[in-house]
Amino acid sequence: MTTTTPGTRATNAVGTAHTRVEGRDKVTGAARYAGEIPFAGLVHGWLVLSTITRGRVREVESAAVLEMPGVLTVLHHGNAPRVDIDYVGMLGKPDPTVAVFQHDRVPHAGWPVALVVAETSEQAREAAEALVVRYEEEPHDVSFSGDHPDAYSVAGPGGEGVTEKGDLGAELAASAVVLDAEYSTPEEHHHSMEPHAATALWDGGRLEVVDSNQGTVWVASELANLFSLDPASVRVRSEHVGGGFGSKGVRAHQVAAVMAATALSRPVRVVMTRRQVFSLAGYRSPTAQRVRLGADAEGRLRALEHSCVSRTSTVHEFIESGAGPARVMYDAPAHRTANRVVRLDVPSPTFMRAPGEAPGSFALESAFDELAEKCGIDPIELRLRNEPEVGPVSGLPFSTRNLPACFREGARRFGWADRDPRPGIRREGRWLLGTGTAAASFFAGAMPSTAAATAEADGTFTVRINAADIGTGARTALTLVAADALQVPTGRVRVRIGDSDFGQAMIAGGSMGTRSWAWAVTAAAEELRERVALADGVPPEGITVRSDTTEAIGALAQKERHSFGAQFAEVAVDVSTGEVRVRRMLGIFAAGRIVNPLTARGQFTGGMIWGISMALHEEAVRDRNTGALYGADLAGYHVATNADVPVVEADWVDDPDPDDPVGIKGIGEIGIVGAAAAIANAVWHATGVRHRTLPIRPDRVLTAGPHA
């Protein structure tokens, strides 16, 4: 036996900047993504989507297509394998969109109606474009509005549909200052750099899927349920993922690939096109929001009401809980929040970076800026005067709430004290200049996970956990966490992720991934360190310890657990062209212990840049006549580019969570929260005109005009 001994003191890897452990492989092309891995006998599937918005498929004319070169099969509702969607999975009932080719109904534009499989991707695409599908079309409704008569209240990811306390009418009537304003955000889409790609094959009676996803156990369990398989007979691997942002869960392409692999007994790869992602990968629902605030003469709230209406499909209910931020950020004797939804003939929305909080914070933080103006109080001071002692709705204590520290540090670094509060004063040539701020928060949770840590005979350590690194640097963060728990240098630690065979673990989502995984890794590594210290060397097969955090997380005391932040923006507005330029942004965050400052800063600034995109560019528009999107591609759907982002800085204050073994909270979502509001508030400061509808397009700036 060979002896390998963990260290006797902490290495303090956590908190130090560390380049990605897989970075060299990624930049040299050695890291292969789901659509790049070769398989013997691989064939290719191409999805065919409906060209109508609502109705039925009358006929799929596949005979001619089956005669085309290389075509192997055409799957549709008349011949596809049956699947079962009557189950409750990790995230609830499945979206019926994943149950492809089960019936002739078409509930929205871009509904999957067939899969053409051929020897090459080019042959599959040509045949798919040649496939004739006959429809029986029916009237549709895709028109969204906040006063839609069919909107209804419902619980969602943000909690109950409606929360209320106190007498709202009485407190508003007694308020010295009242604000009543409506805000709206458009349909927005998340398009990761790597396409949605999956390859399915049967190997010795076991279903193997190589996929790009945010949780292999999640996808494996859903596929097992859909196809009525023993969960142990399904393996999903997803080692490298080029972005997810909430979109890479269980989608039509994975299910279609499994169907085709079953029918042909060959590996089948299905990759979504950019246009197909607009229909099949989810998106952020548009919102219509109303905020009513009542305050006394000193700006202290007496009444707060935040209501949000969002949109979902007719086949699946998803709630964009825009009223959620108000349940955490500010309290008042009378407090009411409501999330409502309306079903329309559109694709199903889904989780998109900071679901609920991103659009909700735009309305709430814009409203607070308006209230500050009405009260004649500095926007930061108004927020500090309304800091709650406990959760406004839950009544629970906060684990930590260091939002005031974020504002104080941010104001110092941004130069807020030198700001003239009057709008439309600063000018630089043809540009009007303004600055704005907004608060940010996002839930900091943890979910049970398992991990395995092995002491190898060669003196190294291997950690296996079913994490998903969707570009966040999670693999590197877990390496640092494991090294500290083992008390060894990071070079002696290997972290293996992205394989459903590694066991149950939290998905990469909700800013809970790294926290959940690090908890499990810490538990396994610390026990392994103790076991190795007591052992008489390490045998050739190594020593392995497995952890399960279910009990520890279940024992946590009930608290309000959130990351917080303060966003600052300076903009320049050309009132002759309507152009808005963000000159600089600063975000200061209280987001738990920062594991890897290098990748963490990238997460924060990435979210802030997305906030620029949300504030000024992103807007998906549906044609009421066809029900489809105008410009469903990255030419028609505008996003921020390098030219839009001159200076974006992010930093943080000390904020370890005392109830977490590493002190982690979560950073993936919070960077975008409040960013759009800070920019909108800065545009008001520059021009004296409020923009309550996103994006702040040049035509809207020209129509509104400057204050002067």
PDB file of N, CA, C and O in Angstrom, residues 319-385:
ATOM      1  N   ILE A 319     -45.052  30.434 -14.082  1.00  0.00           N
ATOM      2  CA  ILE A 319     -45.318  31.757 -13.541  1.00  0.00           C
ATOM      3  C   ILE A 319     -44.027  32.561 -13.452  1.00  0.00           C
ATOM      4  O   ILE A 319     -43.049  32.114 -12.841  1.00  0.00           O
ATOM      5  N   GLU A 320     -44.003  33.725 -14.065  1.00  0.00           N
ATOM      6  CA  GLU A 320     -42.897  34.668 -13.888  1.00  0.00           C
ATOM      7  C   GLU A 320     -43.252  35.543 -12.684  1.00  0.00           C
ATOM      8  O   GLU A 320     -44.024  36.497 -12.798  1.00  0.00           O
ATOM      9  N   SER A 321     -42.702  35.205 -11.534  1.00  0.00           N
ATOM     10  CA  SER A 321     -43.140  35.801 -10.265  1.00  0.00           C
ATOM     11  C   SER A 321     -42.514  37.170 -10.045  1.00  0.00           C
ATOM     12  O   SER A 321     -41.670  37.362  -9.161  1.00  0.00           O
ATOM     13  N   GLY A 322     -42.952  38.141 -10.842  1.00  0.00           N
ATOM     14  CA  GLY A 322     -42.376  39.475 -10.770  1.00  0.00           C
ATOM     15  C   GLY A 322     -42.633  40.200  -9.470  1.00  0.00           C
ATOM     16  O   GLY A 322     -41.889  41.114  -9.102  1.00  0.00           O
ATOM     17  N   ALA A 323     -43.694  39.820  -8.749  1.00  0.00           N
ATOM     18  CA  ALA A 323     -43.986  40.474  -7.469  1.00  0.00           C
ATOM     19  C   ALA A 323     -43.129  39.931  -6.335  1.00  0.00           C
ATOM     20  O   ALA A 323     -43.197  40.441  -5.212  1.00  0.00           O
ATOM     21  N   GLY A 324     -42.333  38.927  -6.605  1.00  0.00           N
ATOM     22  CA  GLY A 324     -41.524  38.301  -5.569  1.00  0.00           C
ATOM     23  C   GLY A 324     -40.545  39.214  -4.859  1.00  0.00           C
ATOM     24  O   GLY A 324     -40.407  39.154  -3.633  1.00  0.00           O
ATOM     25  N   PRO A 325     -39.804  40.099  -5.581  1.00  0.00           N
ATOM     26  CA  PRO A 325     -38.830  40.947  -4.883  1.00  0.00           C
ATOM     27  C   PRO A 325     -39.433  41.793  -3.768  1.00  0.00           C
ATOM     28  O   PRO A 325     -38.782  42.021  -2.738  1.00  0.00           O
ATOM     29  N   ALA A 326     -40.654  42.256  -3.940  1.00  0.00           N
ATOM     30  CA  ALA A 326     -41.277  43.093  -2.913  1.00  0.00           C
ATOM     31  C   ALA A 326     -41.505  42.324  -1.622  1.00  0.00           C
ATOM     32  O   ALA A 326     -41.621  42.927  -0.550  1.00  0.00           O
ATOM     33  N   ARG A 327     -41.554  41.016  -1.690  1.00  0.00           N
ATOM     34  CA  ARG A 327     -41.780  40.204  -0.501  1.00  0.00           C
ATOM     35  C   ARG A 327     -40.532  40.105   0.370  1.00  0.00           C
ATOM     36  O   ARG A 327     -40.596  39.608   1.498  1.00  0.00           O
ATOM     37  N   VAL A 328     -39.419  40.567  -0.157  1.00  0.00           N
ATOM     38  CA  VAL A 328     -38.144  40.485   0.552  1.00  0.00           C
ATOM     39  C   VAL A 328     -37.565  41.868   0.830  1.00  0.00           C
ATOM     40  O   VAL A 328     -36.993  42.114   1.885  1.00  0.00           O
ATOM     41  N   MET A 329     -37.715  42.793  -0.130  1.00  0.00           N
ATOM     42  CA  MET A 329     -36.936  44.025  -0.098  1.00  0.00           C
ATOM     43  C   MET A 329     -37.441  45.063   0.892  1.00  0.00           C
ATOM     44  O   MET A 329     -36.660  45.679   1.615  1.00  0.00           O
ATOM     45  N   TYR A 330     -38.757  45.317   0.940  1.00  0.00           N
ATOM     46  CA  TYR A 330     -39.266  46.439   1.712  1.00  0.00           C
ATOM     47  C   TYR A 330     -40.545  46.052   2.438  1.00  0.00           C
ATOM     48  O   TYR A 330     -41.376  45.309   1.906  1.00  0.00           O
ATOM     49  N   ASP A 331     -40.717  46.609   3.642  1.00  0.00           N
ATOM     50  CA  ASP A 331     -41.893  46.319   4.449  1.00  0.00           C
ATOM     51  C   ASP A 331     -42.744  47.580   4.586  1.00  0.00           C
ATOM     52  O   ASP A 331     -42.267  48.701   4.357  1.00  0.00           O
ATOM     53  N   ALA A 332     -43.997  47.380   4.984  1.00  0.00           N
ATOM     54  CA  ALA A 332     -44.929  48.472   5.246  1.00  0.00           C
ATOM     55  C   ALA A 332     -46.072  47.906   6.068  1.00  0.00           C
ATOM     56  O   ALA A 332     -46.366  46.703   5.984  1.00  0.00           O
ATOM     57  N   PRO A 333     -46.735  48.752   6.880  1.00  0.00           N
ATOM     58  CA  PRO A 333     -47.891  48.259   7.641  1.00  0.00           C
ATOM     59  C   PRO A 333     -48.951  47.599   6.765  1.00  0.00           C
ATOM     60  O   PRO A 333     -49.578  46.618   7.175  1.00  0.00           O
ATOM     61  N   ALA A 334     -49.152  48.159   5.567  1.00  0.00           N
ATOM     62  CA  ALA A 334     -50.040  47.524   4.581  1.00  0.00           C
ATOM     63  C   ALA A 334     -49.176  47.044   3.424  1.00  0.00           C
ATOM     64  O   ALA A 334     -48.475  47.850   2.790  1.00  0.00           O
ATOM     65  N   HIS A 335     -49.226  45.764   3.165  1.00  0.00           N
ATOM     66  CA  HIS A 335     -48.294  45.161   2.198  1.00  0.00           C
ATOM     67  C   HIS A 335     -49.063  44.125   1.394  1.00  0.00           C
ATOM     68  O   HIS A 335     -49.650  43.201   1.955  1.00  0.00           O
ATOM     69  N   ARG A 336     -49.064  44.275   0.072  1.00  0.00           N
ATOM     70  CA  ARG A 336     -49.790  43.323  -0.778  1.00  0.00           C
ATOM     71  C   ARG A 336     -48.973  43.047  -2.037  1.00  0.00           C
ATOM     72  O   ARG A 336     -48.479  43.971  -2.685  1.00  0.00           O
ATOM     73  N   THR A 337     -48.842  41.760  -2.367  1.00  0.00           N
ATOM     74  CA  THR A 337     -48.208  41.363  -3.623  1.00  0.00           C
ATOM     75  C   THR A 337     -49.091  40.327  -4.301  1.00  0.00           C
ATOM     76  O   THR A 337     -49.779  39.550  -3.639  1.00  0.00           O
ATOM     77  N   ALA A 338     -49.070  40.327  -5.630  1.00  0.00           N
ATOM     78  CA  ALA A 338     -49.900  39.373  -6.375  1.00  0.00           C
ATOM     79  C   ALA A 338     -49.226  39.015  -7.689  1.00  0.00           C
ATOM     80  O   ALA A 338     -48.775  39.898  -8.430  1.00  0.00           O
ATOM     81  N   ASN A 339     -49.136  37.726  -7.963  1.00  0.00           N
ATOM     82  CA  ASN A 339     -48.678  37.218  -9.255  1.00  0.00           C
ATOM     83  C   ASN A 339     -49.856  36.568  -9.960  1.00  0.00           C
ATOM     84  O   ASN A 339     -50.507  35.676  -9.402  1.00  0.00           O
ATOM     85  N   ARG A 340     -50.134  37.035 -11.180  1.00  0.00           N
ATOM     86  CA  ARG A 340     -51.213  36.458 -11.975  1.00  0.00           C
ATOM     87  C   ARG A 340     -50.660  36.038 -13.332  1.00  0.00           C
ATOM     88  O   ARG A 340     -49.604  36.495 -13.763  1.00  0.00           O
ATOM     89  N   VAL A 341     -51.399  35.176 -13.990  1.00  0.00           N
ATOM     90  CA  VAL A 341     -50.941  34.632 -15.267  1.00  0.00           C
ATOM     91  C   VAL A 341     -52.131  34.479 -16.193  1.00  0.00           C
ATOM     92  O   VAL A 341     -53.270  34.307 -15.737  1.00  0.00           O
ATOM     93  N   VAL A 342     -51.865  34.536 -17.495  1.00  0.00           N
ATOM     94  CA  VAL A 342     -52.912  34.336 -18.496  1.00  0.00           C
ATOM     95  C   VAL A 342     -52.419  33.305 -19.505  1.00  0.00           C
ATOM     96  O   VAL A 342     -51.258  33.315 -19.917  1.00  0.00           O
ATOM     97  N   ARG A 343     -53.302  32.371 -19.858  1.00  0.00           N
ATOM     98  CA  ARG A 343     -52.954  31.320 -20.830  1.00  0.00           C
ATOM     99  C   ARG A 343     -53.242  31.805 -22.253  1.00  0.00           C
ATOM    100  O   ARG A 343     -54.350  32.263 -22.534  1.00  0.00           O
ATOM    101  N   LEU A 344     -52.237  31.688 -23.124  1.00  0.00           N
ATOM    102  CA  LEU A 344     -52.394  32.092 -24.516  1.00  0.00           C
ATOM    103  C   LEU A 344     -51.773  31.030 -25.422  1.00  0.00           C
ATOM    104  O   LEU A 344     -51.096  30.108 -24.958  1.00  0.00           O
ATOM    105  N   ASP A 345     -51.996  31.177 -26.721  1.00  0.00           N
ATOM    106  CA  ASP A 345     -51.511  30.188 -27.692  1.00  0.00           C
ATOM    107  C   ASP A 345     -50.059  30.484 -28.063  1.00  0.00           C
ATOM    108  O   ASP A 345     -49.735  30.855 -29.200  1.00  0.00           O
ATOM    109  N   VAL A 346     -49.179  30.303 -27.091  1.00  0.00           N
ATOM    110  CA  VAL A 346     -47.751  30.604 -27.242  1.00  0.00           C
ATOM    111  C   VAL A 346     -46.944  29.448 -26.671  1.00  0.00           C
ATOM    112  O   VAL A 346     -47.468  28.634 -25.908  1.00  0.00           O
ATOM    113  N   PRO A 347     -45.656  29.354 -27.005  1.00  0.00           N
ATOM    114  CA  PRO A 347     -44.809  28.343 -26.359  1.00  0.00           C
ATOM    115  C   PRO A 347     -44.715  28.589 -24.857  1.00  0.00           C
ATOM    116  O   PRO A 347     -44.953  29.701 -24.376  1.00  0.00           O
ATOM    117  N   SER A 348     -44.325  27.568 -24.128  1.00  0.00           N
ATOM    118  CA  SER A 348     -44.229  27.675 -22.668  1.00  0.00           C
ATOM    119  C   SER A 348     -43.010  28.504 -22.268  1.00  0.00           C
ATOM    120  O   SER A 348     -41.900  28.235 -22.729  1.00  0.00           O
ATOM    121  N   PRO A 349     -43.191  29.495 -21.391  1.00  0.00           N
ATOM    122  CA  PRO A 349     -42.028  30.181 -20.814  1.00  0.00           C
ATOM    123  C   PRO A 349     -41.307  29.240 -19.856  1.00  0.00           C
ATOM    124  O   PRO A 349     -41.802  28.153 -19.536  1.00  0.00           O
ATOM    125  N   THR A 350     -40.165  29.683 -19.372  1.00  0.00           N
ATOM    126  CA  THR A 350     -39.421  28.864 -18.425  1.00  0.00           C
ATOM    127  C   THR A 350     -38.531  29.752 -17.566  1.00  0.00           C
ATOM    128  O   THR A 350     -38.586  30.977 -17.647  1.00  0.00           O
ATOM    129  N   PHE A 351     -37.718  29.117 -16.740  1.00  0.00           N
ATOM    130  CA  PHE A 351     -36.749  29.848 -15.933  1.00  0.00           C
ATOM    131  C   PHE A 351     -35.747  30.536 -16.852  1.00  0.00           C
ATOM    132  O   PHE A 351     -35.211  29.924 -17.760  1.00  0.00           O
ATOM    133  N   MET A 352     -35.513  31.816 -16.596  1.00  0.00           N
ATOM    134  CA  MET A 352     -34.488  32.564 -17.318  1.00  0.00           C
ATOM    135  C   MET A 352     -33.764  33.408 -16.288  1.00  0.00           C
ATOM    136  O   MET A 352     -34.380  33.891 -15.341  1.00  0.00           O
ATOM    137  N   ARG A 353     -32.510  33.597 -16.443  1.00  0.00           N
ATOM    138  CA  ARG A 353     -31.634  34.165 -15.413  1.00  0.00           C
ATOM    139  C   ARG A 353     -32.367  35.174 -14.510  1.00  0.00           C
ATOM    140  O   ARG A 353     -32.894  36.170 -14.980  1.00  0.00           O
ATOM    141  N   ALA A 354     -32.393  34.857 -13.208  1.00  0.00           N
ATOM    142  CA  ALA A 354     -33.134  35.623 -12.200  1.00  0.00           C
ATOM    143  C   ALA A 354     -34.618  35.662 -12.523  1.00  0.00           C
ATOM    144  O   ALA A 354     -35.205  36.725 -12.658  1.00  0.00           O
ATOM    145  N   PRO A 355     -35.248  34.475 -12.645  1.00  0.00           N
ATOM    146  CA  PRO A 355     -36.689  34.455 -12.955  1.00  0.00           C
ATOM    147  C   PRO A 355     -37.488  35.188 -11.888  1.00  0.00           C
ATOM    148  O   PRO A 355     -37.299  34.987 -10.702  1.00  0.00           O
ATOM    149  N   GLY A 356     -38.399  36.050 -12.330  1.00  0.00           N
ATOM    150  CA  GLY A 356     -39.191  36.858 -11.413  1.00  0.00           C
ATOM    151  C   GLY A 356     -38.442  38.088 -10.963  1.00  0.00           C
ATOM    152  O   GLY A 356     -38.898  39.222 -11.128  1.00  0.00           O
ATOM    153  N   GLU A 357     -37.264  37.902 -10.375  1.00  0.00           N
ATOM    154  CA  GLU A 357     -36.508  39.031  -9.816  1.00  0.00           C
ATOM    155  C   GLU A 357     -36.042  40.024 -10.881  1.00  0.00           C
ATOM    156  O   GLU A 357     -36.020  41.234 -10.628  1.00  0.00           O
ATOM    157  N   ALA A 358     -35.636  39.550 -12.059  1.00  0.00           N
ATOM    158  CA  ALA A 358     -35.121  40.478 -13.072  1.00  0.00           C
ATOM    159  C   ALA A 358     -36.202  41.458 -13.530  1.00  0.00           C
ATOM    160  O   ALA A 358     -36.016  42.673 -13.433  1.00  0.00           O
ATOM    161  N   PRO A 359     -37.349  40.984 -14.033  1.00  0.00           N
ATOM    162  CA  PRO A 359     -38.387  41.954 -14.411  1.00  0.00           C
ATOM    163  C   PRO A 359     -39.035  42.617 -13.207  1.00  0.00           C
ATOM    164  O   PRO A 359     -39.389  43.800 -13.262  1.00  0.00           O
ATOM    165  N   GLY A 360     -39.194  41.875 -12.097  1.00  0.00           N
ATOM    166  CA  GLY A 360     -39.826  42.450 -10.917  1.00  0.00           C
ATOM    167  C   GLY A 360     -39.024  43.582 -10.323  1.00  0.00           C
ATOM    168  O   GLY A 360     -39.574  44.595  -9.879  1.00  0.00           O
ATOM    169  N   SER A 361     -37.694  43.441 -10.311  1.00  0.00           N
ATOM    170  CA  SER A 361     -36.848  44.498  -9.753  1.00  0.00           C
ATOM    171  C   SER A 361     -36.873  45.737 -10.629  1.00  0.00           C
ATOM    172  O   SER A 361     -36.710  46.861 -10.125  1.00  0.00           O
ATOM    173  N   PHE A 362     -37.073  45.580 -11.930  1.00  0.00           N
ATOM    174  CA  PHE A 362     -37.181  46.759 -12.787  1.00  0.00           C
ATOM    175  C   PHE A 362     -38.346  47.633 -12.340  1.00  0.00           C
ATOM    176  O   PHE A 362     -38.208  48.855 -12.183  1.00  0.00           O
ATOM    177  N   ALA A 363     -39.506  47.003 -12.101  1.00  0.00           N
ATOM    178  CA  ALA A 363     -40.673  47.777 -11.679  1.00  0.00           C
ATOM    179  C   ALA A 363     -40.496  48.339 -10.273  1.00  0.00           C
ATOM    180  O   ALA A 363     -40.689  49.540 -10.030  1.00  0.00           O
ATOM    181  N   LEU A 364     -40.127  47.489  -9.333  1.00  0.00           N
ATOM    182  CA  LEU A 364     -40.054  47.914  -7.939  1.00  0.00           C
ATOM    183  C   LEU A 364     -38.980  48.976  -7.729  1.00  0.00           C
ATOM    184  O   LEU A 364     -39.220  49.996  -7.057  1.00  0.00           O
ATOM    185  N   GLU A 365     -37.799  48.773  -8.302  1.00  0.00           N
ATOM    186  CA  GLU A 365     -36.698  49.711  -8.078  1.00  0.00           C
ATOM    187  C   GLU A 365     -36.863  50.995  -8.882  1.00  0.00           C
ATOM    188  O   GLU A 365     -36.357  52.048  -8.484  1.00  0.00           O
ATOM    189  N   SER A 366     -37.570  50.933 -10.001  1.00  0.00           N
ATOM    190  CA  SER A 366     -37.932  52.165 -10.704  1.00  0.00           C
ATOM    191  C   SER A 366     -38.939  52.952  -9.880  1.00  0.00           C
ATOM    192  O   SER A 366     -38.856  54.187  -9.771  1.00  0.00           O
ATOM    193  N   ALA A 367     -39.910  52.232  -9.302  1.00  0.00           N
ATOM    194  CA  ALA A 367     -40.918  52.894  -8.475  1.00  0.00           C
ATOM    195  C   ALA A 367     -40.280  53.568  -7.266  1.00  0.00           C
ATOM    196  O   ALA A 367     -40.672  54.678  -6.878  1.00  0.00           O
ATOM    197  N   PHE A 368     -39.296  52.918  -6.652  1.00  0.00           N
ATOM    198  CA  PHE A 368     -38.636  53.524  -5.499  1.00  0.00           C
ATOM    199  C   PHE A 368     -37.890  54.789  -5.899  1.00  0.00           C
ATOM    200  O   PHE A 368     -37.826  55.761  -5.138  1.00  0.00           O
ATOM    201  N   ASP A 369     -37.327  54.806  -7.089  1.00  0.00           N
ATOM    202  CA  ASP A 369     -36.666  56.008  -7.569  1.00  0.00           C
ATOM    203  C   ASP A 369     -37.682  57.134  -7.759  1.00  0.00           C
ATOM    204  O   ASP A 369     -37.409  58.299  -7.427  1.00  0.00           O
ATOM    205  N   GLU A 370     -38.840  56.789  -8.289  1.00  0.00           N
ATOM    206  CA  GLU A 370     -39.896  57.785  -8.467  1.00  0.00           C
ATOM    207  C   GLU A 370     -40.389  58.310  -7.128  1.00  0.00           C
ATOM    208  O   GLU A 370     -40.664  59.504  -6.966  1.00  0.00           O
ATOM    209  N   LEU A 371     -40.510  57.410  -6.152  1.00  0.00           N
ATOM    210  CA  LEU A 371     -40.934  57.836  -4.825  1.00  0.00           C
ATOM    211  C   LEU A 371     -39.898  58.768  -4.196  1.00  0.00           C
ATOM    212  O   LEU A 371     -40.254  59.769  -3.544  1.00  0.00           O
ATOM    213  N   ALA A 372     -38.616  58.458  -4.391  1.00  0.00           N
ATOM    214  CA  ALA A 372     -37.563  59.323  -3.863  1.00  0.00           C
ATOM    215  C   ALA A 372     -37.671  60.725  -4.444  1.00  0.00           C
ATOM    216  O   ALA A 372     -37.502  61.732  -3.726  1.00  0.00           O
ATOM    217  N   GLU A 373     -37.964  60.796  -5.735  1.00  0.00           N
ATOM    218  CA  GLU A 373     -38.128  62.108  -6.373  1.00  0.00           C
ATOM    219  C   GLU A 373     -39.301  62.864  -5.755  1.00  0.00           C
ATOM    220  O   GLU A 373     -39.196  64.051  -5.428  1.00  0.00           O
ATOM    221  N   LYS A 374     -40.426  62.175  -5.586  1.00  0.00           N
ATOM    222  CA  LYS A 374     -41.605  62.814  -5.010  1.00  0.00           C
ATOM    223  C   LYS A 374     -41.354  63.287  -3.577  1.00  0.00           C
ATOM    224  O   LYS A 374     -41.865  64.331  -3.148  1.00  0.00           O
ATOM    225  N   CYS A 375     -40.585  62.496  -2.825  1.00  0.00           N
ATOM    226  CA  CYS A 375     -40.309  62.832  -1.424  1.00  0.00           C
ATOM    227  C   CYS A 375     -39.182  63.847  -1.273  1.00  0.00           C
ATOM    228  O   CYS A 375     -38.990  64.400  -0.176  1.00  0.00           O
ATOM    229  N   GLY A 376     -38.420  64.074  -2.349  1.00  0.00           N
ATOM    230  CA  GLY A 376     -37.268  64.951  -2.249  1.00  0.00           C
ATOM    231  C   GLY A 376     -36.155  64.348  -1.420  1.00  0.00           C
ATOM    232  O   GLY A 376     -35.416  65.063  -0.734  1.00  0.00           O
ATOM    233  N   ILE A 377     -36.012  63.030  -1.473  1.00  0.00           N
ATOM    234  CA  ILE A 377     -35.017  62.302  -0.689  1.00  0.00           C
ATOM    235  C   ILE A 377     -34.075  61.581  -1.649  1.00  0.00           C
ATOM    236  O   ILE A 377     -34.490  61.083  -2.706  1.00  0.00           O
ATOM    237  N   ASP A 378     -32.818  61.512  -1.293  1.00  0.00           N
ATOM    238  CA  ASP A 378     -31.849  60.769  -2.101  1.00  0.00           C
ATOM    239  C   ASP A 378     -32.306  59.315  -2.248  1.00  0.00           C
ATOM    240  O   ASP A 378     -32.760  58.697  -1.278  1.00  0.00           O
ATOM    241  N   PRO A 379     -32.201  58.749  -3.454  1.00  0.00           N
ATOM    242  CA  PRO A 379     -32.684  57.372  -3.672  1.00  0.00           C
ATOM    243  C   PRO A 379     -32.032  56.331  -2.766  1.00  0.00           C
ATOM    244  O   PRO A 379     -32.695  55.369  -2.364  1.00  0.00           O
ATOM    245  N   ILE A 380     -30.756  56.515  -2.443  1.00  0.00           N
ATOM    246  CA  ILE A 380     -30.110  55.564  -1.539  1.00  0.00           C
ATOM    247  C   ILE A 380     -30.636  55.745  -0.126  1.00  0.00           C
ATOM    248  O   ILE A 380     -30.957  54.770   0.573  1.00  0.00           O
ATOM    249  N   GLU A 381     -30.753  56.984   0.315  1.00  0.00           N
ATOM    250  CA  GLU A 381     -31.259  57.248   1.653  1.00  0.00           C
ATOM    251  C   GLU A 381     -32.670  56.706   1.830  1.00  0.00           C
ATOM    252  O   GLU A 381     -33.015  56.162   2.888  1.00  0.00           O
ATOM    253  N   LEU A 382     -33.513  56.828   0.785  1.00  0.00           N
ATOM    254  CA  LEU A 382     -34.878  56.298   0.880  1.00  0.00           C
ATOM    255  C   LEU A 382     -34.859  54.794   1.110  1.00  0.00           C
ATOM    256  O   LEU A 382     -35.617  54.273   1.933  1.00  0.00           O
ATOM    257  N   ARG A 383     -34.000  54.118   0.425  1.00  0.00           N
ATOM    258  CA  ARG A 383     -33.913  52.661   0.592  1.00  0.00           C
ATOM    259  C   ARG A 383     -33.412  52.297   1.995  1.00  0.00           C
ATOM    260  O   ARG A 383     -33.906  51.360   2.621  1.00  0.00           O
ATOM    261  N   LEU A 384     -32.419  53.028   2.472  1.00  0.00           N
ATOM    262  CA  LEU A 384     -31.893  52.745   3.806  1.00  0.00           C
ATOM    263  C   LEU A 384     -32.939  52.999   4.888  1.00  0.00           C
ATOM    264  O   LEU A 384     -32.976  52.285   5.904  1.00  0.00           O
ATOM    265  N   ARG A 385     -33.793  53.994   4.687  1.00  0.00           N
ATOM    266  CA  ARG A 385     -34.834  54.276   5.672  1.00  0.00           C
ATOM    267  C   ARG A 385     -35.899  53.181   5.708  1.00  0.00           C
ATOM    268  O   ARG A 385     -36.669  53.108   6.663  1.00  0.00           O
TER     269      ARG A 385
END
